[in-house]
Coordinates of C-alpha atoms in Angstrom, one line a residue:
M1 CA -0.1 0.0 0.0
K2 CA 2.5 2.5 0.9
E3 CA 5.0 1.9 -1.9
D4 CA 1.7 2.5 -4.3
L5 CA 0.7 5.7 -2.4
K6 CA 4.3 7.0 -2.4
N7 CA 4.3 6.3 -6.3
I8 CA 1.2 8.4 -6.8
I9 CA 2.4 11.2 -4.6
L10 CA 5.6 11.3 -6.8
T11 CA 3.5 11.2 -9.9
E12 CA 1.4 14.1 -8.9
I13 CA 4.7 16.2 -8.0
D14 CA 6.2 15.5 -11.4
A15 CA 3.0 16.4 -13.1
L16 CA 3.0 19.7 -11.3
K17 CA 6.6 20.2 -12.1
K18 CA 5.9 19.6 -15.9
E19 CA 3.3 22.3 -15.9
G20 CA 6.0 24.7 -14.7
L21 CA 5.0 24.7 -11.1
E22 CA 7.1 24.1 -8.2
P23 CA 5.2 22.2 -5.4
D24 CA 6.4 23.2 -2.1
I25 CA 3.5 22.4 0.2
I26 CA 1.1 19.5 1.2
L27 CA -2.1 20.0 3.2
A28 CA -2.8 16.8 4.8
G29 CA -5.8 15.5 6.7
G30 CA -5.2 14.0 10.0
E31 CA -6.2 10.3 8.8
F32 CA -3.9 10.8 5.9
L33 CA -1.1 11.6 8.1
L34 CA -1.9 8.7 10.6
N35 CA -1.6 6.3 7.7
A36 CA 0.8 7.8 5.4
G37 CA 2.7 10.6 7.2
D38 CA 6.0 8.8 7.0
L39 CA 6.0 8.9 3.3
L40 CA 6.1 12.6 3.3
V41 CA 9.3 13.1 5.5
N42 CA 11.8 13.2 2.7
L43 CA 9.8 15.0 -0.1
N44 CA 11.2 18.7 0.8
L45 CA 7.7 19.7 0.9
K46 CA 6.1 21.8 4.0
I47 CA 3.6 19.7 5.7
Y48 CA 0.4 21.4 7.2
E49 CA -2.3 19.4 8.8
V50 CA -5.9 20.5 7.7
E51 CA -8.4 18.1 9.9
E52 CA -11.1 18.7 7.3
L53 CA -9.3 16.9 4.6
G54 CA -9.6 13.7 6.5
Y55 CA -8.0 10.7 4.3
D56 CA -7.0 13.2 1.7
A57 CA -4.0 15.4 1.0
V58 CA -3.4 18.4 -1.5
I59 CA 0.1 18.7 -3.1
A60 CA 0.5 22.3 -4.3
D61 CA 2.7 25.1 -5.3
S62 CA 2.0 27.8 -2.6
Q63 CA 2.8 30.7 -4.9
A64 CA 0.2 29.7 -7.4
L65 CA -2.6 28.2 -5.3
G66 CA -5.5 30.4 -5.7
L67 CA -4.3 32.0 -8.9
M68 CA -4.3 28.8 -11.1
K69 CA -7.0 26.2 -11.4
K70 CA -4.5 23.5 -11.9
A71 CA -1.8 24.6 -9.0
S72 CA -2.5 21.5 -6.9
R73 CA -3.2 17.9 -6.9
R74 CA -5.5 15.8 -4.6
V75 CA -4.5 12.4 -3.3
S76 CA -6.3 10.0 -0.9
V77 CA -5.2 7.1 1.0
D78 CA -8.9 6.0 1.6
P79 CA -8.9 3.5 -1.3
F80 CA -5.7 1.7 -0.2
L81 CA -7.3 1.5 3.2
K82 CA -10.5 -0.2 1.7
D83 CA -8.2 -2.6 -0.3
R84 CA -6.5 -3.5 3.0
E85 CA -9.8 -4.1 4.7
R86 CA -11.2 -6.2 1.9
E87 CA -8.1 -8.3 2.0
T88 CA -8.3 -8.8 5.8
W89 CA -12.0 -9.9 5.4
D90 CA -11.0 -12.2 2.6
E91 CA -8.3 -13.8 4.8
L92 CA -10.6 -14.0 7.9
G93 CA -13.1 -15.8 5.5
R94 CA -10.6 -18.4 4.6
V95 CA -9.7 -19.2 8.2

């Protein structure tokens, strides 16, 4: 799960850079930080907790945020948690 999520985050950062932006912040919900916060440590982004985002995070260029429609990308940890929950129930069903 974490490796897939890390790849998605890096892909979104690269997409912003290809559009000429410089992603420098990540706004992350509390649940996102609990489940994937360790992935953000070495990304050279300022991390801000925004409780209202829940399981989501927004990667953005702070200089362009609010000025451009595509100055940010949203990522969610929720689908990965649902996959993990489904796998757990499947495994319990086999026992």
